[in-house]
Amino acid sequence: MKVSHSKWIAALIVSVVLLLTLPNLEKVSAAVLPGSSGVSVASIEVTVKNPESQPISSAKVVVTSQDLPFPLRIQLDGGGHGKLENLPVANYSIYISAPGYFNDTYIGGQVSGNFQHDVTLGHNNGQVGITNYFFYDPLEYSSLDQIKGTVYWSTYGTIPSNSQININFFDSNNTVVGNVYSGINPQANIYTLPVAIPIPVGATRIGLELKSESSVLAQVTSPIWKSSLYSPGQLLFKDTNPAGGVIDGVLNWTGSMNESQVTGYRVYYRTKNALNVYHHLGVVGKRADKAYQFTLPTLPTDIVEIGVVVNNSNGEEPGSWPIVFMYDNRLSDPLISVTTTSNLPVPSNFEGQLNYPQAGKIAGWLRWEVSSDRNVLLQLAGQTIYFTDANGTKLQLIGSALEPPIIDNHMNYNGLNINEPIIIPNGATQIAIYSVLESGKENDIPAYYPLPPTIQFTDWDEHYRSIRGHITWNQDNNESNIKAYYVYFTGYNVSPVEIGHVTKGAPWRLSIPTSIMIPQGTNSISIYTMDYNNHLSPYGSPVYIYDNSSSYQVQYALKQKYFMGITAIDIKQILLTLNNPSNPFSQISKEDTQLLLSLIKPIMSIN
């Protein structure tokens, strides 16, 4: 069914009218939950079916309110049911529609407590429309100004014989601003673009028009969501309660690189025993500084995932949702012996970014694979994580990584996040990870991950997917069998790409004096050692690439790195930094020097 910009405006006008005339409308008054004293939150729950009582899971349910910074969409499950929780008590307008059904529904009124509404949509018999529309763009991450891919759709109703389908670019008002391809037979339901097509200026959407001569019979569009532009940045969760079994916390993330189509972000969580239910936690409106924080309530103990979703002004959401798996901080729990068991999966295939932000403290993240056996994963509560000495003796409990959700047998990995530095116990040389059952029994064989050397890197390049700078590290372990250190671009499920190497005895640093591109799929720089038999170590020690993409980000990173606490940088401090033996400026370029000088605030004269 076509949902045009004018119809969306009409829906909002109808919603306002419903609110103003609420006492006189019998249909709407039945949809209003009376307020009650002491109720501070609300929820909206809907079930959408057709006259045959079959669920319409594809229905569009959008909730608007003056108390929300942007519209919210209720995602429906296979039973046509969905729910929004943790809403403020307020006046809400609810718009419900679905392709192929004619009686759109509008509901309005004060919502306090839990509002439930069942909607029956009648068949759109005899009318013409487009449904099941989807556009797949393989350039979603690699190209910002082109599209290429395949468009899928279905049509319904009696289509005139002289009709055709056109693929067009649209602006935010669904006005055509460019053509992709025209003259497609309406009996088709798929078309693949043969070449990449530039996105015209002003285009924010792509879609289909079903036309008969000059008349538009149906139209369907969707945002051009480039994940490399519109996905939220790094998402971090911190459990602020150091006791096991109680998960409070704070969620931080950076805004999308391009927020031109973004009105805000929605926060949700899922639990292990109800993965098809997305529990709404709250919303955050767009901020100019792109620095976002959300304080979480006490969360259920079976929570396994928190996610952040980008929203636009129409309540639409892209398909790329960054998530964090849950980590239960247990630093205050006493170290006690636990019952062991056997034959549980031993974590393997580690990837990580542990670092030493302060002397004697560690921070960062680890990720590991657990098992590909769904039945095994369902038995696990997750993994428990400890600091140990070189012999594997437990020194301190760090926390529990709760078992992540199992989706199509692909989520068989888990992880640890230490977002604030924690003290490393005396004698600790490695981290031990044990699989653990719901009963608390630990596997008798852990996996060990060595504490890494100190690796540091700051990106001095202001262009996206391009870096330059100085990679430094230290090596605390025995170097007797080390011939050289090799530096690679690395990432999960991609082959490492060499950047350079340093022979033993030379300073532990590698400079990138001119900008180089970050290979597709990589997000870290890792240090490997080579022995005298020319064998590289199987695992590298990585540092995550914070890819700065503007001069502001570069200047901020340099100030944090080299001039922390200095409010006014002058030429003397620049020279001291360049001459400091602890700084790796052996191959500093002209561009780097200019960049450091740009940190000096201009001298203002008063006339």
XYZ file of C-alpha atoms in Angstrom:
607
model
C 0.000 0.000 0.000
C 1.272 3.473 -0.846
C 2.025 5.637 2.197
C 2.883 9.074 0.873
C 4.235 12.084 2.707
C 0.845 13.781 2.422
C -0.865 10.745 3.927
C 1.628 10.716 6.814
C 0.812 14.366 7.483
C -2.864 13.508 7.238
C -2.356 10.733 9.794
C -0.827 13.164 12.242
C -3.657 15.660 11.664
C -6.209 12.920 12.314
C -4.330 11.985 15.484
C -4.464 15.566 16.715
C -8.181 15.749 15.937
C -8.699 12.517 17.856
C -6.968 13.976 20.864
C -8.991 17.183 20.728
C -12.331 15.391 20.244
C -11.562 12.410 22.459
C -14.610 12.724 24.774
C -16.963 12.658 21.754
C -15.483 9.673 19.910
C -16.794 6.305 21.029
C -14.258 4.357 18.933
C -11.284 6.151 20.418
C -12.490 6.380 23.993
C -12.335 2.612 24.195
C -8.625 2.835 23.403
C -7.780 5.142 26.282
C -6.412 3.832 29.526
C -7.485 5.939 32.497
C -4.643 7.453 34.480
C -3.971 6.218 37.975
C -2.122 7.866 40.827
C 1.445 6.743 41.318
C 1.846 5.417 37.736
C 4.957 6.957 36.207
C 5.482 4.758 33.140
C 3.354 3.554 30.294
C 3.465 0.866 27.651
C 1.627 0.342 24.378
C 0.840 -3.184 23.211
C -0.848 -4.036 19.902
C -1.860 -7.145 17.984
C -2.710 -6.796 14.292
C -4.734 -9.454 12.426
C -6.933 -9.757 9.330
C -10.633 -10.770 9.274
C -9.596 -14.444 9.190
C -7.711 -13.926 12.500
C -4.369 -14.416 10.758
C -1.511 -12.226 12.082
C -0.238 -9.355 9.924
C 3.377 -9.208 11.051
C 4.276 -6.785 8.226
C 1.959 -4.076 9.561
C 3.446 -0.658 10.234
C 2.698 0.591 13.757
C 4.096 4.046 14.524
C 3.680 5.842 17.857
C 4.043 9.620 18.146
C 3.855 12.020 21.077
C 5.014 15.481 22.066
C 6.860 13.707 24.898
C 8.973 11.711 22.402
C 11.798 13.357 20.429
C 10.843 11.306 17.355
C 8.233 8.703 16.282
C 8.760 5.125 17.447
C 7.865 2.022 15.488
C 6.516 -1.058 17.247
C 8.187 -4.091 15.716
C 5.681 -6.952 15.350
C 6.581 -10.619 15.763
C 5.269 -13.545 13.734
C 2.024 -13.419 15.678
C 1.400 -9.789 14.704
C 2.127 -8.722 18.275
C 4.450 -6.007 19.541
C 4.996 -3.803 22.557
C 6.717 -0.573 23.590
C 7.659 -0.379 27.256
C 9.135 2.235 29.613
C 7.307 5.141 27.996
C 6.437 8.343 29.858
C 2.785 8.837 30.801
C 1.576 11.104 28.000
C -0.793 11.616 25.108
C 0.034 9.266 22.233
C -1.100 8.915 18.641
C -0.865 5.461 17.073
C -0.930 4.897 13.308
C -1.485 1.321 12.039
C -1.440 0.237 8.398
C -0.321 -2.668 6.233
C 0.200 -3.294 2.504
C -2.877 -4.899 0.969
C -5.301 -3.703 3.653
C -7.547 -0.679 3.255
C -8.768 0.352 6.711
C -5.851 2.208 8.285
C -6.366 2.721 11.998
C -5.622 5.809 14.096
C -5.783 5.772 17.886
C -5.161 8.656 20.264
C -5.315 9.442 23.922
C -3.664 9.563 27.314
C -1.761 6.374 28.088
C -0.932 5.392 31.663
C -0.011 1.871 32.650
C -0.260 -0.758 29.920
C -2.492 0.021 26.940
C -3.484 -3.053 24.891
C -5.288 -2.869 21.580
C -6.251 -5.543 19.032
C -6.626 -4.303 15.452
C -8.358 -6.081 12.568
C -7.460 -4.792 9.095
C -9.704 -5.629 6.157
C -8.450 -6.877 2.804
C -7.715 -4.325 0.111
C -9.594 -6.307 -2.544
C -9.447 -5.031 -6.109
C -6.969 -2.218 -5.442
C -3.436 -2.063 -6.787
C -0.328 -1.855 -4.618
C 3.287 -2.852 -3.989
C 4.367 -4.954 -1.030
C 7.373 -6.977 0.223
C 9.694 -4.240 -1.043
C 13.382 -4.610 -0.181
C 16.599 -3.120 -1.581
C 19.936 -4.867 -1.038
C 23.004 -2.665 -1.540
C 26.402 -4.463 -1.498
C 28.081 -1.027 -1.445
C 26.441 -0.237 1.887
C 29.804 0.003 3.660
C 32.278 0.624 0.841
C 30.728 3.529 -1.075
C 29.066 6.634 0.302
C 27.884 8.190 -2.974
C 26.853 5.198 -5.093
C 24.364 2.351 -4.928
C 24.367 -1.010 -6.605
C 22.369 -4.100 -5.875
C 19.055 -5.856 -6.176
C 15.493 -4.634 -5.647
C 12.788 -7.120 -4.588
C 9.014 -6.534 -4.500
C 5.559 -8.005 -5.019
C 2.410 -6.469 -6.476
C -1.266 -7.120 -5.797
C -4.532 -6.209 -7.458
C -5.467 -5.964 -11.129
C -2.677 -4.099 -12.890
C -3.486 -2.395 -16.247
C -1.741 -3.956 -19.229
C 0.112 -0.751 -20.184
C 1.742 -0.367 -16.761
C 5.417 -0.338 -15.872
C 7.567 -0.127 -12.751
C 10.269 2.516 -12.367
C 13.063 2.524 -9.793
C 13.666 6.116 -8.680
C 15.539 8.266 -6.206
C 13.354 10.369 -3.905
C 13.862 13.163 -1.412
C 12.511 13.100 2.158
C 9.076 14.202 0.862
C 8.910 11.235 -1.559
C 9.354 13.550 -4.551
C 11.273 11.994 -7.451
C 14.758 13.554 -7.772
C 16.382 11.017 -10.107
C 15.865 7.808 -12.016
C 17.627 4.487 -11.487
C 15.860 2.360 -14.103
C 12.521 2.550 -15.946
C 10.216 0.314 -17.926
C 10.291 -2.855 -15.785
C 7.517 -5.355 -16.507
C 5.046 -5.212 -13.557
C 4.867 -9.008 -13.592
C 8.503 -9.127 -12.443
C 9.425 -9.074 -8.774
C 13.199 -8.604 -8.868
C 15.678 -6.370 -10.642
C 19.476 -6.196 -10.294
C 21.261 -2.959 -11.126
C 23.977 -3.867 -13.668
C 26.376 -1.066 -12.623
C 26.914 1.247 -9.679
C 24.787 4.395 -9.916
C 25.710 7.782 -8.383
C 23.272 9.069 -5.753
C 22.005 12.464 -6.929
C 22.113 15.563 -4.750
C 19.058 15.744 -2.488
C 18.255 12.036 -2.699
C 17.629 10.438 0.674
C 15.337 7.559 -0.374
C 15.073 4.915 -3.077
C 11.892 3.188 -4.159
C 9.449 1.968 -6.788
C 6.638 3.645 -8.695
C 3.977 1.589 -10.462
C 2.752 3.782 -13.325
C 0.066 3.479 -15.975
C 0.838 6.053 -18.646
C 1.296 9.240 -16.569
C -0.658 8.080 -13.498
C 1.119 6.761 -10.415
C -0.867 3.732 -9.224
C 1.376 2.856 -6.272
C 4.611 3.983 -4.688
C 6.897 2.536 -2.023
C 10.182 3.998 -0.761
C 12.795 3.434 1.930
C 15.720 5.514 3.264
C 19.130 5.152 1.664
C 20.754 3.967 4.870
C 24.490 3.683 4.319
C 25.636 1.775 7.399
C 29.108 3.291 7.176
C 27.411 6.702 7.546
C 24.322 6.165 9.652
C 25.175 3.349 12.056
C 26.000 4.541 15.591
C 29.643 4.539 16.512
C 31.380 2.534 19.216
C 28.871 1.206 21.736
C 30.093 0.652 25.305
C 28.306 -0.856 28.302
C 29.540 -0.496 31.871
C 27.996 -2.443 34.739
C 28.276 0.044 37.613
C 27.411 -2.519 40.318
C 30.510 -4.569 41.265
C 28.456 -7.366 42.856
C 27.558 -10.437 40.848
C 23.908 -11.029 40.001
C 22.985 -7.324 39.976
C 23.350 -5.504 36.668
C 23.027 -1.726 36.698
C 24.859 0.353 34.225
C 25.517 3.086 31.748
C 25.480 2.873 27.967
C 27.673 5.197 25.901
C 27.983 5.532 22.161
C 29.060 8.002 19.533
C 26.640 9.367 16.971
C 26.467 8.343 13.341
C 29.089 9.896 11.098
C 26.287 11.586 9.138
C 23.266 12.522 11.217
C 21.443 14.436 8.472
C 18.628 11.847 8.399
C 18.896 11.000 12.105
C 16.458 12.364 14.690
C 17.624 10.180 17.586
C 18.379 6.724 18.933
C 16.273 4.006 20.559
C 17.708 1.696 23.243
C 16.412 -1.857 23.704
C 17.382 -5.153 25.329
C 16.690 -8.860 24.824
C 16.757 -11.767 27.247
C 18.034 -15.285 26.735
C 14.635 -16.921 27.117
C 12.698 -14.499 24.894
C 14.923 -13.546 21.988
C 11.988 -12.545 19.787
C 10.958 -9.770 22.221
C 12.694 -6.401 21.930
C 12.189 -4.625 25.258
C 12.160 -0.857 24.803
C 14.291 1.004 27.356
C 14.112 4.594 26.167
C 15.057 7.159 23.543
C 17.732 9.832 23.189
C 17.326 12.789 20.830
C 20.068 13.890 18.451
C 22.892 15.934 20.010
C 25.251 18.378 18.332
C 28.345 16.850 19.978
C 27.403 13.275 18.966
C 28.284 12.054 22.482
C 25.448 9.942 23.876
C 24.827 8.366 27.260
C 21.882 6.404 28.611
C 21.548 5.411 32.271
C 20.129 1.916 32.486
C 17.751 0.670 35.165
C 18.462 -2.546 37.070
C 18.257 -5.159 34.335
C 16.940 -8.756 34.401
C 19.572 -11.340 35.243
C 18.867 -13.263 32.035
C 19.566 -10.255 29.818
C 22.043 -11.060 27.056
C 21.978 -8.111 24.672
C 21.537 -4.345 24.592
C 21.256 -2.523 21.270
C 20.968 0.989 19.905
C 18.866 1.762 16.840
C 19.005 4.868 14.639
C 15.637 6.528 13.967
C 14.577 9.118 11.403
C 11.638 11.517 11.541
C 9.246 8.908 10.107
C 10.008 6.277 12.745
C 12.070 4.260 10.253
C 15.108 2.266 11.385
C 18.084 0.878 9.435
C 18.976 -2.794 9.481
C 22.397 -2.350 11.132
C 21.953 -2.268 14.916
C 25.140 -2.206 17.013
C 24.800 -4.413 20.076
C 26.766 -5.224 23.207
C 26.680 -8.566 24.941
C 26.127 -8.377 28.659
C 28.922 -8.474 31.174
C 28.254 -8.785 34.914
C 30.926 -6.899 36.864
C 31.975 -9.063 39.846
C 35.124 -7.324 41.087
C 33.759 -7.084 44.628
C 32.856 -10.781 44.833
C 35.197 -12.860 47.024
C 37.385 -15.428 45.308
C 35.936 -18.781 46.439
C 36.285 -22.304 45.154
C 33.507 -23.499 42.851
C 32.277 -26.911 41.825
C 33.739 -28.072 38.531
C 32.452 -30.222 35.722
C 33.886 -31.473 32.429
C 33.127 -31.638 28.707
C 31.966 -28.035 28.433
C 33.293 -26.060 25.442
C 36.643 -24.346 25.942
C 36.658 -20.800 24.481
C 38.898 -20.406 21.428
C 39.761 -18.105 18.494
C 40.368 -15.007 20.586
C 40.267 -11.470 19.302
C 40.890 -8.570 21.603
C 41.976 -5.063 22.386
C 43.395 -4.981 25.907
C 45.592 -2.046 26.823
C 47.136 -0.247 29.792
C 45.619 3.263 30.032
C 47.297 3.735 33.431
C 50.239 2.092 35.133
C 49.189 -1.185 36.762
C 45.676 -1.063 35.263
C 44.091 -2.694 32.249
C 41.055 -1.902 30.089
C 39.617 -3.004 26.764
C 37.747 -5.972 25.385
C 38.097 -9.611 24.408
C 35.957 -11.760 22.141
C 36.063 -15.521 21.736
C 34.178 -18.340 20.065
C 32.297 -20.768 22.284
C 30.572 -23.564 20.348
C 28.580 -24.126 17.180
C 26.324 -26.666 18.928
C 23.031 -24.971 19.750
C 22.143 -27.542 22.408
C 25.453 -26.956 24.194
C 25.010 -23.187 24.164
C 21.510 -23.454 25.608
C 22.961 -25.229 28.673
C 25.495 -22.512 29.421
C 25.042 -19.494 31.626
C 28.130 -18.008 29.972
C 31.753 -17.742 31.025
C 33.483 -16.629 34.225
C 36.695 -14.628 33.910
C 39.665 -14.415 36.297
C 43.132 -12.938 36.569
C 45.623 -15.786 37.063
C 49.368 -16.185 37.469
C 51.610 -18.034 35.000
C 50.613 -21.379 36.559
C 46.891 -20.749 36.161
C 46.222 -20.058 39.843
C 43.204 -17.787 40.237
C 44.091 -14.415 41.738
C 40.905 -12.356 41.312
C 37.436 -12.738 39.853
C 36.748 -10.148 37.131
C 33.207 -10.904 36.031
C 30.798 -13.063 34.051
C 30.091 -12.869 30.346
C 26.437 -13.859 30.046
C 25.728 -16.219 27.179
C 24.775 -14.252 24.044
C 21.642 -14.983 22.012
C 21.624 -17.790 19.456
C 20.377 -16.520 16.121
C 20.508 -18.986 13.207
C 23.467 -20.675 14.921
C 25.722 -17.706 14.078
C 26.045 -16.074 17.510
C 28.493 -18.605 18.891
C 30.899 -16.077 20.375
C 30.994 -14.068 23.578
C 33.063 -11.323 25.099
C 34.408 -9.297 27.996
C 34.286 -5.510 28.173
C 36.372 -3.479 30.651
C 35.436 0.101 29.875
C 37.170 1.649 32.877
C 40.674 0.649 33.990
C 40.876 -2.024 36.705
C 43.887 -2.854 38.864
C 45.954 -5.860 37.800
C 46.723 -8.078 40.829
C 50.351 -8.694 41.710
C 51.681 -11.706 39.829
C 48.928 -11.742 37.190
C 50.214 -12.631 33.722
C 47.095 -13.881 31.989
C 43.296 -14.024 31.976
C 41.459 -17.335 32.364
C 37.993 -17.895 30.865
C 35.864 -20.813 32.091
C 32.597 -22.018 30.566
C 29.953 -22.256 33.286
C 26.538 -23.930 33.623
C 23.355 -22.280 34.904
C 24.003 -24.160 38.167
C 27.308 -22.311 38.613
C 29.554 -25.296 37.850
C 32.683 -24.330 35.923
C 34.411 -26.405 33.300
C 37.605 -27.945 34.662
C 39.618 -26.741 31.640
C 39.824 -22.985 31.013
C 41.181 -21.005 28.118
C 44.044 -18.609 28.828
C 44.701 -15.251 27.202
C 48.055 -13.567 27.982
C 48.138 -9.985 29.168
C 49.316 -7.988 26.152
C 52.293 -5.754 25.639
C 51.525 -2.052 25.762
C 50.443 -0.913 22.271
C 49.422 2.641 21.464
C 48.254 4.314 18.282
C 46.641 7.684 17.531
C 45.298 8.448 14.065
C 46.691 11.764 12.787
C 44.724 11.567 9.506
C 41.370 13.364 9.264
C 39.982 11.306 6.368
C 37.578 8.379 6.742
C 39.137 4.892 6.330
C 42.623 6.412 6.120
C 45.283 6.636 8.855
C 48.760 7.885 9.610
C 50.571 8.102 12.899
C 52.972 6.313 15.220
C 52.531 2.773 16.548
C 54.411 2.085 19.782
C 54.575 -0.911 22.058
C 56.640 -2.459 24.807
C 57.590 -6.092 25.278
C 57.724 -7.299 28.868
C 58.230 -10.966 28.051
C 61.464 -12.799 27.323
C 62.916 -11.668 23.988
C 65.545 -14.402 23.746
C 63.812 -16.125 20.796
C 62.398 -13.006 19.138
C 63.915 -11.932 15.839
C 61.544 -9.114 14.886
C 58.173 -7.515 15.488
C 55.647 -7.401 12.653
C 52.765 -4.929 12.475
C 49.544 -5.857 10.669
C 46.069 -4.572 9.986
C 43.737 -7.175 11.493
C 40.033 -7.845 11.940
C 37.566 -10.592 12.669
C 37.350 -13.179 9.867
C 39.720 -11.277 7.525
C 43.303 -11.983 6.523
C 45.961 -9.753 8.178
C 47.617 -7.114 5.970
C 51.224 -6.211 6.787
C 52.065 -2.580 7.581
C 55.751 -3.019 8.400
C 58.235 -4.620 10.799
C 60.965 -3.730 13.285
C 63.976 -5.904 14.109
C 64.796 -6.704 17.705
C 67.061 -4.097 19.270
C 65.504 -1.184 17.412
C 63.069 1.092 19.258
C 59.637 -0.462 19.668
C 57.857 1.848 17.276
C 56.738 2.034 13.686
C 55.803 5.354 12.105
C 53.375 5.835 9.217
C 54.571 9.196 7.858
C 52.037 9.370 4.986
C 48.408 8.316 4.968
C 47.494 4.734 4.092
C 44.055 3.207 3.553
C 42.538 0.840 6.098
C 41.787 -2.459 4.296
C 38.134 -3.467 4.084
C 36.988 -5.488 7.107
C 39.903 -4.584 9.362
C 39.524 -2.525 12.537
C 42.703 -3.172 14.537
C 46.480 -2.958 14.391
C 48.237 -6.023 15.837
C 51.845 -6.734 16.836
C 53.184 -10.230 16.087
C 56.599 -11.619 16.958
C 58.816 -13.615 14.600
C 61.252 -16.193 15.987
C 64.636 -17.206 14.578
C 62.953 -19.980 12.571
C 60.927 -17.270 10.788
C 57.671 -18.358 12.407
C 55.162 -15.660 13.318
C 53.351 -15.965 16.628
C 49.836 -17.421 16.107
C 48.139 -14.548 17.936
C 48.913 -10.869 17.720
C 48.402 -8.225 20.375
C 45.873 -5.760 18.928
C 44.879 -2.171 19.456
C 41.591 -0.903 18.076
C 41.802 1.747 15.344
C 39.916 4.864 16.351
C 39.606 6.170 12.813
C 39.400 9.952 13.084
C 37.404 11.474 10.232
C 37.635 15.230 10.832
C 40.227 17.802 11.867
C 38.278 18.328 15.097
C 38.553 14.627 16.016
C 42.288 14.575 15.242
C 42.985 17.691 17.299
C 40.930 16.357 20.203
C 42.789 13.003 20.114
C 46.202 14.715 20.099
C 45.248 16.988 22.979
C 44.096 13.966 24.993
C 47.253 12.041 24.111
C 50.024 14.603 24.489
C 48.568 17.706 26.181
C 46.156 16.395 28.793
C 45.276 19.090 31.328
C 46.858 21.908 29.333
C 44.235 24.543 28.535
C 46.320 26.831 26.308
C 48.957 25.142 24.110
C 51.899 27.309 22.998
C 54.992 26.814 20.831
C 57.151 25.906 23.830
C 54.916 22.978 24.711
C 54.917 21.823 21.073
C 58.750 21.782 21.059
C 58.884 19.979 24.401
C 56.541 17.333 23.031
C 58.582 16.865 19.840
C 61.820 16.519 21.853
C 60.407 14.239 24.550
C 62.254 10.886 24.291
C 59.117 9.019 25.343
C 57.236 10.284 22.270
C 57.728 8.408 18.973
C 58.471 11.328 16.663
C 61.474 9.830 14.894
C 59.844 10.158 11.470
C 57.547 13.110 11.999
C 56.403 14.607 8.703
C 55.781 18.172 7.607
C 52.033 17.487 7.806
C 52.382 16.228 11.381
C 54.332 19.316 12.414
C 51.699 21.576 10.877
C 49.001 19.638 12.672
C 50.699 20.079 16.061
C 51.111 23.786 15.408
C 47.396 24.044 14.604
C 46.687 23.188 18.245
C 47.975 26.596 19.305
C 45.069 28.936 19.972
C 45.159 32.110 17.844
C 46.266 35.309 19.594
C 43.343 37.694 19.862
C 44.042 41.453 19.813
C 41.820 43.950 21.631
C 41.430 47.318 19.908
